[in-house]
Amino acid sequence: MNNGYLELPITSRHTLAMSHLPDIHRDPFDQILVAQAESEGFLLITADDLVARYSGPVRRV
């Protein structure tokens, strides 16, 4: 089924971007989402209060 979404692979650039993130959230999956948003210039929309504490392209809904 083609829903118009493209997959974003996790790259070494994303994992390296995780290293500068403050220690707000202990979940590596959530950290990689923040790092991807920063690296790719995307806005990360979240309902997670901890993820929303990251600066940059993260917005709480």
Short mmCIF file of C-alpha atoms in Angstrom, two decimals:
data_model
loop_
_atom_site.label_atom_id
_atom_site.label_comp_id
_atom_site.label_asym_id
_atom_site.label_seq_id
_atom_site.Cartn_x
_atom_site.Cartn_y
_atom_site.Cartn_z
CA MET A 1 0.00 0.00 0.00
CA ASN A 2 1.47 3.34 -1.02
CA ASN A 3 0.50 5.96 1.53
CA GLY A 4 2.93 8.60 0.26
CA TYR A 5 5.39 8.21 3.16
CA LEU A 6 9.06 7.51 2.67
CA GLU A 7 11.13 5.50 5.12
CA LEU A 8 14.04 7.30 6.73
CA PRO A 9 16.88 4.88 7.41
CA ILE A 10 19.04 5.31 10.49
CA THR A 11 22.48 6.33 9.27
CA SER A 12 25.83 6.77 10.95
CA ARG A 13 25.29 10.53 10.74
CA HIS A 14 22.16 10.13 12.88
CA THR A 15 23.89 7.96 15.45
CA LEU A 16 26.79 10.41 15.69
CA ALA A 17 24.30 13.27 16.20
CA MET A 18 22.98 11.42 19.26
CA SER A 19 26.29 11.97 21.04
CA HIS A 20 25.70 15.70 21.54
CA LEU A 21 22.17 15.34 22.90
CA PRO A 22 21.71 16.15 26.58
CA ASP A 23 20.87 13.22 28.84
CA ILE A 24 17.14 13.97 29.02
CA HIS A 25 15.67 10.72 27.75
CA ARG A 26 17.21 7.30 28.36
CA ASP A 27 15.37 5.59 25.48
CA PRO A 28 17.78 5.28 22.52
CA PHE A 29 14.91 5.05 20.03
CA ASP A 30 13.55 8.40 21.15
CA GLN A 31 17.05 9.87 21.07
CA ILE A 32 17.56 8.71 17.48
CA LEU A 33 14.27 10.35 16.48
CA VAL A 34 15.49 13.67 17.90
CA ALA A 35 18.88 13.25 16.20
CA GLN A 36 17.21 12.45 12.87
CA ALA A 37 14.98 15.50 13.10
CA GLU A 38 17.97 17.73 13.78
CA SER A 39 20.13 16.14 11.07
CA GLU A 40 17.45 16.15 8.38
CA GLY A 41 15.81 19.50 9.20
CA PHE A 42 12.50 17.88 10.13
CA LEU A 43 10.08 18.84 12.87
CA LEU A 44 9.53 16.04 15.38
CA ILE A 45 6.04 16.13 16.86
CA THR A 46 5.63 14.18 20.10
CA ALA A 47 3.25 13.57 22.97
CA ASP A 48 6.17 12.45 25.16
CA ASP A 49 6.98 15.07 27.81
CA LEU A 50 10.62 14.00 28.04
CA VAL A 51 11.21 14.11 24.28
CA ALA A 52 9.56 17.53 24.17
CA ARG A 53 12.24 18.85 26.55
CA TYR A 54 14.89 18.65 23.82
CA SER A 55 15.70 21.95 22.16
CA GLY A 56 15.59 22.21 18.42
CA PRO A 57 12.98 20.90 16.02
CA VAL A 58 10.77 19.20 18.64
CA ARG A 59 7.19 20.23 19.46
CA ARG A 60 4.83 18.81 22.06
CA VAL A 61 1.22 18.11 21.03
#
